[in-house]
PDB file of C-alpha atoms and ligand atoms in Angstrom:
ATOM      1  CA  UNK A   1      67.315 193.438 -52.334  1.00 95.00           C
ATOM      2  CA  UNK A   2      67.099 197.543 -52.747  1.00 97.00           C
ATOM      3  CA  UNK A   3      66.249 198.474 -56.063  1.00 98.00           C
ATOM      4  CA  UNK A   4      66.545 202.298 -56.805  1.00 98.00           C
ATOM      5  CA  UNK A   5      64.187 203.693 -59.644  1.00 98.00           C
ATOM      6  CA  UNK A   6      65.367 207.008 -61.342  1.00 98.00           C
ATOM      7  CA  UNK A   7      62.241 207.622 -63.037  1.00 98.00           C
ATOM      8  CA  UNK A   8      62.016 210.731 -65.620  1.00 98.00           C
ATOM      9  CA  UNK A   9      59.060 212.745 -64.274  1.00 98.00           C
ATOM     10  CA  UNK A  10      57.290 215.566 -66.326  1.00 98.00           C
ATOM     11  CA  UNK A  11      54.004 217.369 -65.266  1.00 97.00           C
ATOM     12  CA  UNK A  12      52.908 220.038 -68.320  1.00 95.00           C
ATOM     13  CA  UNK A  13      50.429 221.541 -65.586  1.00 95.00           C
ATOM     14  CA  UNK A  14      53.188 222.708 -62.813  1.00 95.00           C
ATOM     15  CA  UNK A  15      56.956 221.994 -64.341  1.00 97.00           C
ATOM     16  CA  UNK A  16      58.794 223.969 -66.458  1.00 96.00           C
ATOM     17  CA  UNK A  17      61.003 220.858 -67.906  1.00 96.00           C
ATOM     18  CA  UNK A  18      61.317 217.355 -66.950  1.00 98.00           C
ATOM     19  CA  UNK A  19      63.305 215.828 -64.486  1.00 98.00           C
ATOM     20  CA  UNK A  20      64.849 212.748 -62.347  1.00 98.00           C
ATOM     21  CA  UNK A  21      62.408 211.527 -59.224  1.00 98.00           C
ATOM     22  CA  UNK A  22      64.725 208.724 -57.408  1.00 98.00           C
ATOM     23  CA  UNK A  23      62.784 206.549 -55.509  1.00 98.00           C
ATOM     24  CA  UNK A  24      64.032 203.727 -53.312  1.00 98.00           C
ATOM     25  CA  UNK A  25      62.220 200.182 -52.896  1.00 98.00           C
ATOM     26  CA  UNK A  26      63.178 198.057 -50.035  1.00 97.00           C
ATOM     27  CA  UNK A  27      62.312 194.171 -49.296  1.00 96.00           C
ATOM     28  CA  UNK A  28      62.332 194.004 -53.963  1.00 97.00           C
ATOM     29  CA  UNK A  29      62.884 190.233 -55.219  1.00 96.00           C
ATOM     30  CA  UNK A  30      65.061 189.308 -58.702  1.00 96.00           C
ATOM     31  CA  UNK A  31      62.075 187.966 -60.191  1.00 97.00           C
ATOM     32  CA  UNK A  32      60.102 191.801 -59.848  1.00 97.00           C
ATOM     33  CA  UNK A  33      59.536 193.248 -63.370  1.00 98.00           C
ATOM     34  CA  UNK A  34      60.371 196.743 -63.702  1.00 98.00           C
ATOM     35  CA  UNK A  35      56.449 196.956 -64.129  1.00 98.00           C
ATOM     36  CA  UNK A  36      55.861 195.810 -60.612  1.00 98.00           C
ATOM     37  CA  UNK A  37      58.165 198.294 -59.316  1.00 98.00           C
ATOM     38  CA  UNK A  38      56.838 201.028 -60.899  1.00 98.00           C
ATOM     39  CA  UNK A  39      53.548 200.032 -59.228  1.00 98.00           C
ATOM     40  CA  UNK A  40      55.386 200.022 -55.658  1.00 98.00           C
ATOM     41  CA  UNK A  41      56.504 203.346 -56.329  1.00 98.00           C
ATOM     42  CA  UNK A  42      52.822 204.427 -57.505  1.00 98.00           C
ATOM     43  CA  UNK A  43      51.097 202.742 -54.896  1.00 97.00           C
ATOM     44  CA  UNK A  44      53.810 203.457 -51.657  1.00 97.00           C
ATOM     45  CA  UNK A  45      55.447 206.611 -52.481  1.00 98.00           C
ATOM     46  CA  UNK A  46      53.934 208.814 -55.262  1.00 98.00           C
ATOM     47  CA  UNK A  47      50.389 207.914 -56.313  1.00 97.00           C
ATOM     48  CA  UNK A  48      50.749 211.059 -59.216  1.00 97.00           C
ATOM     49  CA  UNK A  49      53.136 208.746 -60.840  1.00 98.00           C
ATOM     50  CA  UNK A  50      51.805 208.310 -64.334  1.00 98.00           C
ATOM     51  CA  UNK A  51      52.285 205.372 -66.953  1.00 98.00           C
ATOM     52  CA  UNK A  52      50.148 202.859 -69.355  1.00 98.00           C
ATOM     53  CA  UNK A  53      49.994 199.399 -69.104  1.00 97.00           C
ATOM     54  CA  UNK A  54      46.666 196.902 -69.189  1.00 97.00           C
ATOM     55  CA  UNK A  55      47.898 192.922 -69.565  1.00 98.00           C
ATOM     56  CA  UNK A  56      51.111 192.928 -67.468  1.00 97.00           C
ATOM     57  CA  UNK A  57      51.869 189.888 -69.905  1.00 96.00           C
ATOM     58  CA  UNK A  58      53.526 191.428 -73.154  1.00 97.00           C
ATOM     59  CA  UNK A  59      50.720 190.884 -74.427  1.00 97.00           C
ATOM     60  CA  UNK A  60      49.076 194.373 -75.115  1.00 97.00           C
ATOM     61  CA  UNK A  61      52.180 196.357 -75.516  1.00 97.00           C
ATOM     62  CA  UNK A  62      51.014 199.760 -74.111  1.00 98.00           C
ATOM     63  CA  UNK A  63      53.930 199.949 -71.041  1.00 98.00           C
ATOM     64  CA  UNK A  64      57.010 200.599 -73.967  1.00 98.00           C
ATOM     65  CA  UNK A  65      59.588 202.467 -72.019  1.00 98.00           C
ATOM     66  CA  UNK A  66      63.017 203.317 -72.275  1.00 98.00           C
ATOM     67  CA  UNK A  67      64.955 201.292 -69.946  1.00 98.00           C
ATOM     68  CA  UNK A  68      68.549 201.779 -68.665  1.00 98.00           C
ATOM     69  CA  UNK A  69      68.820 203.726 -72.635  1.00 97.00           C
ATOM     70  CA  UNK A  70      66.916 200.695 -74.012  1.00 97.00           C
ATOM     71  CA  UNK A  71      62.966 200.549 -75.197  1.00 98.00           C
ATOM     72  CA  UNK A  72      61.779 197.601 -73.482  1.00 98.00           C
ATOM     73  CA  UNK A  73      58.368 196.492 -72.249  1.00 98.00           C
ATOM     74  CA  UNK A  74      57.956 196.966 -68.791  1.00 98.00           C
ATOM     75  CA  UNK A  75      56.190 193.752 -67.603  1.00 98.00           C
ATOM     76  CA  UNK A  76      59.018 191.406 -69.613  1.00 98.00           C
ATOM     77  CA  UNK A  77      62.370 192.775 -67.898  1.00 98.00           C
ATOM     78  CA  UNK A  78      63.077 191.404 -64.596  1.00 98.00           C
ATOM     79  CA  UNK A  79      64.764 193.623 -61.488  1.00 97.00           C
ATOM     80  CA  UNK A  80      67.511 190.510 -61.804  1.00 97.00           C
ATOM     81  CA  UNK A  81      68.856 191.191 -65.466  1.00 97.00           C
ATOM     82  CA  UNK A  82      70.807 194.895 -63.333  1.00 97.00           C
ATOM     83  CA  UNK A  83      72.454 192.475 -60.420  1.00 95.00           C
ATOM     84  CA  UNK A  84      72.818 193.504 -57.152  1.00 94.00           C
ATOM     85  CA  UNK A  85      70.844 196.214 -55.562  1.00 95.00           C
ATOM     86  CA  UNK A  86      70.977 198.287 -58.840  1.00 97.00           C
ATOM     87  CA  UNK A  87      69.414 201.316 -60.004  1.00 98.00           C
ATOM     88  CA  UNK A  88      67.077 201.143 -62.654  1.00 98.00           C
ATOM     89  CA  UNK A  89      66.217 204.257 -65.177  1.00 98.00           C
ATOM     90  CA  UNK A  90      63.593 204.542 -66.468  1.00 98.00           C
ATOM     91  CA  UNK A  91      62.309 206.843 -69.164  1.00 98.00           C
ATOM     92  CA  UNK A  92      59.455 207.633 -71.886  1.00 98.00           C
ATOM     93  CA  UNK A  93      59.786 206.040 -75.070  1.00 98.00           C
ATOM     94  CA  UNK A  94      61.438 208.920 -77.492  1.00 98.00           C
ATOM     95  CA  UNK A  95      60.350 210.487 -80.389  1.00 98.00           C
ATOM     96  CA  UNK A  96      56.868 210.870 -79.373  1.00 98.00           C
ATOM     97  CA  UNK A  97      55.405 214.224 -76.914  1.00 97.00           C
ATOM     98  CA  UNK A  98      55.542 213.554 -73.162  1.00 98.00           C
ATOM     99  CA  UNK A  99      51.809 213.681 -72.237  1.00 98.00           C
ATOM    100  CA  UNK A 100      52.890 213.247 -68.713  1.00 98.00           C
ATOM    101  CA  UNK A 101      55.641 210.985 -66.517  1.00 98.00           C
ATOM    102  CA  UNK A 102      55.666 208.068 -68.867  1.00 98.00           C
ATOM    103  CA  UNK A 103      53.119 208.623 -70.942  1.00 98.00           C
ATOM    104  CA  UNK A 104      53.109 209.922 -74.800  1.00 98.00           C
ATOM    105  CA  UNK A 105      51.246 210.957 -77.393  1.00 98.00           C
ATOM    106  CA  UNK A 106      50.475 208.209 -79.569  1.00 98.00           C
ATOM    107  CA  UNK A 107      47.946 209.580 -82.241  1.00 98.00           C
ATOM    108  CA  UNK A 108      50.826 210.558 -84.517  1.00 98.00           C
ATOM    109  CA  UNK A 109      52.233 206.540 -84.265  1.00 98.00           C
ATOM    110  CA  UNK A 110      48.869 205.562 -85.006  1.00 98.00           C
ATOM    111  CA  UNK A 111      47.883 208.090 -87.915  1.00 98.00           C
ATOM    112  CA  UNK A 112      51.126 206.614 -89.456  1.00 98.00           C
ATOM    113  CA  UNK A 113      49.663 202.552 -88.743  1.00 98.00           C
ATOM    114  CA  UNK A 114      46.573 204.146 -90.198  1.00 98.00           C
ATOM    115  CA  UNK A 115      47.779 205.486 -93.899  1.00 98.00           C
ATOM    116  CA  UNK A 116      49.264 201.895 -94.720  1.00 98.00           C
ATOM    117  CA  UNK A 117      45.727 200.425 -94.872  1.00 97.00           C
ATOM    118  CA  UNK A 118      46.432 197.641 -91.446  1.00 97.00           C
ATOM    119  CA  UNK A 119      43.413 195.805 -92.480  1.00 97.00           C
ATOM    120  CA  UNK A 120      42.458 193.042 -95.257  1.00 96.00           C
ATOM    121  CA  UNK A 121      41.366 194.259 -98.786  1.00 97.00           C
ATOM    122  CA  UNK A 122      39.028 192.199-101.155  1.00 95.00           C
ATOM    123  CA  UNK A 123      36.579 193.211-102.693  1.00 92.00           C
ATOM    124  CA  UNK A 124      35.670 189.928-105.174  1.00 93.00           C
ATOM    125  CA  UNK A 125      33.149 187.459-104.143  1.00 91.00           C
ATOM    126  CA  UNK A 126      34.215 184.978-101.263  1.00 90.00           C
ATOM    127  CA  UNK A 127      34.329 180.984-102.376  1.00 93.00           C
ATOM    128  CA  UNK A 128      31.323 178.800-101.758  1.00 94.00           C
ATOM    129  CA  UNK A 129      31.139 175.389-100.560  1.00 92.00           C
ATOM    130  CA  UNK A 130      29.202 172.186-102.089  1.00 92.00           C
ATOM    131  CA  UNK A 131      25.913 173.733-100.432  1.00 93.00           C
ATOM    132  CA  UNK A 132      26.631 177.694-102.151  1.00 92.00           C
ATOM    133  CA  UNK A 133      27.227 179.118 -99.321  1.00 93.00           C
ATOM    134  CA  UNK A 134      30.542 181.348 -98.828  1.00 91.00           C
ATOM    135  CA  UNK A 135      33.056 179.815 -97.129  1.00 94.00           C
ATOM    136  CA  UNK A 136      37.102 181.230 -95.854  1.00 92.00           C
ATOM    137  CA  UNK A 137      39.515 181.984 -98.475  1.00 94.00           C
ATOM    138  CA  UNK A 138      42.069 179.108 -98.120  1.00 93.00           C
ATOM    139  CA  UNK A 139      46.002 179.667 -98.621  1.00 95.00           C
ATOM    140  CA  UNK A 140      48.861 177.103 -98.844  1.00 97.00           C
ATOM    141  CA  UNK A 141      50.884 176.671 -95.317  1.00 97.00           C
ATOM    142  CA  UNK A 142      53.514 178.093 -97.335  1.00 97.00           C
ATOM    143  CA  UNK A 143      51.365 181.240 -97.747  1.00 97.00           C
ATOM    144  CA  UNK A 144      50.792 181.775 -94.724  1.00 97.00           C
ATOM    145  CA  UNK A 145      54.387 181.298 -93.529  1.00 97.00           C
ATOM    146  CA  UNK A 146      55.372 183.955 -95.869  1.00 96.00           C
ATOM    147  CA  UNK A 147      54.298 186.619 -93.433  1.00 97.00           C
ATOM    148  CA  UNK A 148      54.006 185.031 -90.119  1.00 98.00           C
ATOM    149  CA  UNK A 149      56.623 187.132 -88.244  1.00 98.00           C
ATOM    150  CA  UNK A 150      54.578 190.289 -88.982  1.00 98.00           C
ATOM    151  CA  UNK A 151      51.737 188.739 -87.715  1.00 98.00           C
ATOM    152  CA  UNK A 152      53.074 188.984 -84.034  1.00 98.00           C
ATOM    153  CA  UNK A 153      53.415 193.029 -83.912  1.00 98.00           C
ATOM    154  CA  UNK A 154      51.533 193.967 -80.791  1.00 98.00           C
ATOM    155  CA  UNK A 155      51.726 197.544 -82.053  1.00 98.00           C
ATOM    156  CA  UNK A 156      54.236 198.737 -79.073  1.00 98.00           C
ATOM    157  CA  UNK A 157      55.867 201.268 -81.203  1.00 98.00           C
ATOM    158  CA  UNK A 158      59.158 200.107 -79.290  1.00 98.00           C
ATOM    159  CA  UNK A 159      60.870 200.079 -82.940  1.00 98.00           C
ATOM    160  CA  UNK A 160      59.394 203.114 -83.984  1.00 98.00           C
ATOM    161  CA  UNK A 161      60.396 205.241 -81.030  1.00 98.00           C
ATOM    162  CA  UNK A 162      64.283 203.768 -80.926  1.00 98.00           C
ATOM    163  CA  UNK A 163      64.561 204.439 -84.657  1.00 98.00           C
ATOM    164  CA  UNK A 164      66.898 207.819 -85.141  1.00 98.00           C
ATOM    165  CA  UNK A 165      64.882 208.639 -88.609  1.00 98.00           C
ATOM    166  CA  UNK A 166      62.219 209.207 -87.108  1.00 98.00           C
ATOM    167  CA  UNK A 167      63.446 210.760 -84.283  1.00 98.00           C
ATOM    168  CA  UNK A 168      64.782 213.163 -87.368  1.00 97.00           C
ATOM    169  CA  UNK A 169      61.325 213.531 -88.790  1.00 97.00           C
ATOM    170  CA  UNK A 170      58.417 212.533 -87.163  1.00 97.00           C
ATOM    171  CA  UNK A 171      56.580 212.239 -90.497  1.00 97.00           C
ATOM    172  CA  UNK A 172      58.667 209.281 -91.664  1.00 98.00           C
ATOM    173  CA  UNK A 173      56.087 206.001 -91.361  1.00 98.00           C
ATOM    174  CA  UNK A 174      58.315 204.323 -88.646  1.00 98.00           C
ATOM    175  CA  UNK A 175      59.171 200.774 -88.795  1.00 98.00           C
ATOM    176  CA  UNK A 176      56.322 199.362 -87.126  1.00 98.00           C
ATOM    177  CA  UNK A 177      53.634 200.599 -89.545  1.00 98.00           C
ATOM    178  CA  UNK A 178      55.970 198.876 -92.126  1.00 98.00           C
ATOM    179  CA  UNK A 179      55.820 195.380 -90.487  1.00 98.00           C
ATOM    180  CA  UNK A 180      51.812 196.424 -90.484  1.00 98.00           C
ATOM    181  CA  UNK A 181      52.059 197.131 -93.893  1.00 98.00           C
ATOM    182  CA  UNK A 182      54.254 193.881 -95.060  1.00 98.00           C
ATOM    183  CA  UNK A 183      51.669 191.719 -93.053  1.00 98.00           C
ATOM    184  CA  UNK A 184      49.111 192.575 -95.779  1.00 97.00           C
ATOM    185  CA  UNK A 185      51.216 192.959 -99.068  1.00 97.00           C
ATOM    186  CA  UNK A 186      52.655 189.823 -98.624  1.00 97.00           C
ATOM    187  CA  UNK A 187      49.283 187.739 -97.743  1.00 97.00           C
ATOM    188  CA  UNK A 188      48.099 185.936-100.884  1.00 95.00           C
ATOM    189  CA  UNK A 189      44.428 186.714-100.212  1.00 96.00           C
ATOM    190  CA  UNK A 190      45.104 190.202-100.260  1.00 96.00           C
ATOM    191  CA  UNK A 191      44.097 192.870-103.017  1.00 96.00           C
ATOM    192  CA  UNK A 192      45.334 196.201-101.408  1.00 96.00           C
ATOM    193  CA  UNK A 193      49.553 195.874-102.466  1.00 95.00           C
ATOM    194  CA  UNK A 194      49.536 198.759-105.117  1.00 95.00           C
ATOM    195  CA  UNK A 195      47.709 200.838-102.620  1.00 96.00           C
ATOM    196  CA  UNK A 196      49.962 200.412 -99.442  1.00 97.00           C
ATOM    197  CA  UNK A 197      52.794 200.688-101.924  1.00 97.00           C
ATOM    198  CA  UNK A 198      52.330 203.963-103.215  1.00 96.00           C
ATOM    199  CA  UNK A 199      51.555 205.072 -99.305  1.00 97.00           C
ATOM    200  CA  UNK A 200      55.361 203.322 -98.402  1.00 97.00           C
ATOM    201  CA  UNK A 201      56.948 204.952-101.590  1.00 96.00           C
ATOM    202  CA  UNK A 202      55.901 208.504-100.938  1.00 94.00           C
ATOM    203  CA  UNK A 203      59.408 210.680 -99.135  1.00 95.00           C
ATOM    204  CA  UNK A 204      58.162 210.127 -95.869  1.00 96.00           C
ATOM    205  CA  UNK A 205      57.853 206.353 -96.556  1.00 97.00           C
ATOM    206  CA  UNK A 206      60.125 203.534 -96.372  1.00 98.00           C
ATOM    207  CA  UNK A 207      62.575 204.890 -97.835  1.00 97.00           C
ATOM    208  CA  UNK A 208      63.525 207.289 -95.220  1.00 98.00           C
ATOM    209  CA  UNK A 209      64.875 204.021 -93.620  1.00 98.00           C
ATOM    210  CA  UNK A 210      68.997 204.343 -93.509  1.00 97.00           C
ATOM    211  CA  UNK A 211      69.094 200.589 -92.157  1.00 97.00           C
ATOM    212  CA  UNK A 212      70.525 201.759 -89.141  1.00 98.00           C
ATOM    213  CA  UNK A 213      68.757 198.523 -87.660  1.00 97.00           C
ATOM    214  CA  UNK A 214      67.468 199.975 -83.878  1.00 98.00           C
ATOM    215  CA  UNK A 215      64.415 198.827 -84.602  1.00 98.00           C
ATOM    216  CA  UNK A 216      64.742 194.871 -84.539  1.00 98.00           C
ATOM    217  CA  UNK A 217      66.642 194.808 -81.590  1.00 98.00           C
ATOM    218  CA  UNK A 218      64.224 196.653 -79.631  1.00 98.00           C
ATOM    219  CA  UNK A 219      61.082 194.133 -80.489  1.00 98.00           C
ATOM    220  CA  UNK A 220      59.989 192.480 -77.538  1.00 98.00           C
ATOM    221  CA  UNK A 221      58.005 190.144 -80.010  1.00 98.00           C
ATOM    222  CA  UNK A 222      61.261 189.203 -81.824  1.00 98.00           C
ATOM    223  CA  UNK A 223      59.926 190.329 -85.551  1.00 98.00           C
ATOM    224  CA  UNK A 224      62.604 190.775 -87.881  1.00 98.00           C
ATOM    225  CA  UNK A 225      61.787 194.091 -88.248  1.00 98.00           C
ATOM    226  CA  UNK A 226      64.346 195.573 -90.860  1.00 98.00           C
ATOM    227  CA  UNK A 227      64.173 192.152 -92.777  1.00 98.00           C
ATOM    228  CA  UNK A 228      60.283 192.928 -93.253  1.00 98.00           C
ATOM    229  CA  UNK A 229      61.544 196.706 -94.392  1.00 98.00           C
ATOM    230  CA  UNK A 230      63.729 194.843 -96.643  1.00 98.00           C
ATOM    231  CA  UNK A 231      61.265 193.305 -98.500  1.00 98.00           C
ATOM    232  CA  UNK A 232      58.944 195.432 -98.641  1.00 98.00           C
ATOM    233  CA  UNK A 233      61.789 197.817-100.521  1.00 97.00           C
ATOM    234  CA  UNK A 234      62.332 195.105-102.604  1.00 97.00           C
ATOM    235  CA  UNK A 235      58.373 195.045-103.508  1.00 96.00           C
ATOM    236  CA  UNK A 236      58.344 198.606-104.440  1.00 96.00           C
ATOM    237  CA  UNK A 237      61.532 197.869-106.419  1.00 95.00           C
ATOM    238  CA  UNK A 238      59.972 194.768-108.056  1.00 90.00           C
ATOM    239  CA  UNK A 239      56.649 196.858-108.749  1.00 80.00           C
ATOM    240  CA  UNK A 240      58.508 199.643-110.467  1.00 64.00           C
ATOM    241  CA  UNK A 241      60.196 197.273-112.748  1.00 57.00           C
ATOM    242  CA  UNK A 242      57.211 195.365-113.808  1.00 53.00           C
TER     243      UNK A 242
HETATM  244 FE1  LIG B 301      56.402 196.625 -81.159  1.00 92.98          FE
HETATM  245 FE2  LIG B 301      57.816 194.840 -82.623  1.00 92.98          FE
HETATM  246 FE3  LIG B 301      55.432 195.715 -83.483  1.00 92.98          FE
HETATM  247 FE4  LIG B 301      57.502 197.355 -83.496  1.00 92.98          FE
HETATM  248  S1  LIG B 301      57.289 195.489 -84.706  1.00 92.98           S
HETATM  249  S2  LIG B 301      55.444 197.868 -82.774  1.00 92.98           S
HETATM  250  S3  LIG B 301      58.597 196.738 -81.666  1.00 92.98           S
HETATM  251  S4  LIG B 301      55.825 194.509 -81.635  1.00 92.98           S
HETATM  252 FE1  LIG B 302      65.167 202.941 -88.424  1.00 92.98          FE
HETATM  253 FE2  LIG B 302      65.117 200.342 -88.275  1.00 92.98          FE
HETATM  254 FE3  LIG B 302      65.453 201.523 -90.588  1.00 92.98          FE
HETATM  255  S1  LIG B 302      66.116 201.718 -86.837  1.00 92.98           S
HETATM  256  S2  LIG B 302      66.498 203.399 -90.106  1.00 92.98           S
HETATM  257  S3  LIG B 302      63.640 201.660 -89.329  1.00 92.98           S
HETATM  258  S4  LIG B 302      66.423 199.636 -89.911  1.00 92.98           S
HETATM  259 FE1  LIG B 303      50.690 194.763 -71.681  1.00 92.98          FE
HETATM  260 FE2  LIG B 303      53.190 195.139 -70.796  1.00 92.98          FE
HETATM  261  S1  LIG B 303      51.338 195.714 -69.824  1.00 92.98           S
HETATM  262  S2  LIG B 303      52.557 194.432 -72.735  1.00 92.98           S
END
C-alpha cells in the first residue's frame, strides 16, 4: 500500500508562512497509525520534521493533531480507516501558536487547566482508624461514579483546540479545563466548589460555551465532554439560587 502524507510544515526561523510538504511512503500496511508514518517520514525522508508524542498508546495525549480536518490522536487512527492508497493530511491542532511543523504552544491551554484549581482541596483533618492513625477519606460507589468520565481526560486539549469559541477568544477556559474542573466539584471529598465556580463563572468562563458540541466528538477518551459543561452550568445555576 502507498500512503501519501500532506503534512502542514512551518519553520519560524527560515519561512515566511506555512505550507504543504507531500511525502510519499511505499511498502505502508492498514494496520500503520498515522503516528508510525509520521516517523517513516522523519526517519527516511525529512529528519527536521517536528512533532510530540511519548507513549504511542493514547495514553499520554501529547501527539493531538488535526487529521483529514479532524483532531485526532496520532497513535489511535490507523492508515486503514482512508482505504486504498489514500492521502492522509495532516495538520497542527488549531487555536493554539505553531511553535514549529506540528508542534504548539501549550502554556496558554495549561494556564487555563491551571486557574480551575485541577487538584484536590481539604483542608479539615483526615479520618483515623481504630489505632488513631489517619486513614483515606471513603466515598459511596455511587460517589465516585458521579464523576468517573472526567476522570479519564488525558489532558490532549483535542476538545479545546476543535472548539470555535475558543478559536474566537483564546481567553475562554476551553472545554477541557471544564471536564478538569467538574472532576473536582463534583467529588464528595472535595472542599474547593465555590472556588472553581467563581473561576468558571467569570466572562471568559463556561459560559462562553454556545454548545456548539465539537468538543465531545473529538475526545479520543470518549468523555462526554459538553454533558460535563452541562452540569457544571447547572452548578453555577444551582449555586446562584441557593
Ligand atoms: Fe483530551 Fe478529552 Fe481531556 Fe479534552 S476531555 S483534553 S479531548 S482527553
Ligand atoms: Fe465549544 Fe464544546 Fe461548548 S465545542 S462551544 S466547548 S459544547
Ligand atoms: Fe501518547 Fe499518542 S503518543 S497519546
Amino acid at each position: 500500500m502507498e500512503i501519501t502524507l500532506r503534512i502542514r510544515r512551518f519553520n519560524p526561523d527560515k519561512d515566511k508562512k506555512p505550507y504543504w510538504g507531500t511525502y510519499v511512503l511505499k511498502g505502508c500496511e492498514g494496520t500503520n497509525r498515522v503516528l508510525e508514518l509520521l516517523h517513516r517520514v522523519k526517519w527516511e525522508q525529512d529528519g527536521t520534521l517536528s512533532l510530540r508524542r511519548s507513549c504511542a498508546q493514547g495514553i499520554c495525549g501529547s501527539d493531538a493533531m488535526r487529521i483529514n480536518g479532524r483532531n485526532r490522536l496520532a497513535c489511535k487512527v490507523l492508515a486503514q480507516e482512508f482505504g486504498e492508497n489514500p492521502t492522509i493530511q495532516v495538520e497542527p491542532i488549531l487555536g493554539l501558536k505553531v511553535i514549529k511543523d506540528l508542534i504548539v504552544d501549550m502554556e496558554p491551554f495549561f494556564d487555563h487547566y491551571k486557574a480551575v484549581m485541577p487538584y484536590f482541596v481539604n483542608d479539615s483533618q483526615p479520618p483515623v482508624n481504630a489505632e488513631g492513625e489517619p486513614r483515606e477519606r471513603l466515598q459511596t460507589i455511587e460517589d465516585r461514579e458521579r464523576f468517573d468520565d472526567t476522570t479519564k481526560c488525558i489532558l490532549c486539549a483535542a476538545c479545546t483546540t476543535s472548539c470555535p469559541s475558543f478559536w474566537a477568544n483564546g481567553d475562554y477556559v476551553g472545554p477541557a479545563a471544564v471536564v478538569q474542573a467538574h472532576r473536582f466539584i463534583f467529588d464528595s471529598r472535595d472542599q474547593g466548589t465555590k472556588q472553581r465556580l467563581d473561576v468558571l463563572s467569570d466572562p471568559d468562563g463556561v459560559w462562553r460555551c454556545r454548545t456548539i458540541y465539537n468538543c465531545t466528538p473529538a475526545c479520543p477518551r470518549g468523555i462526554e465532554v459538553t454533558r460535563a459543561i452541562g452540569e457544571v452550568k447547572q452548578a453555577i445555576v444551582k449555586g446562584k439560587r441557593d
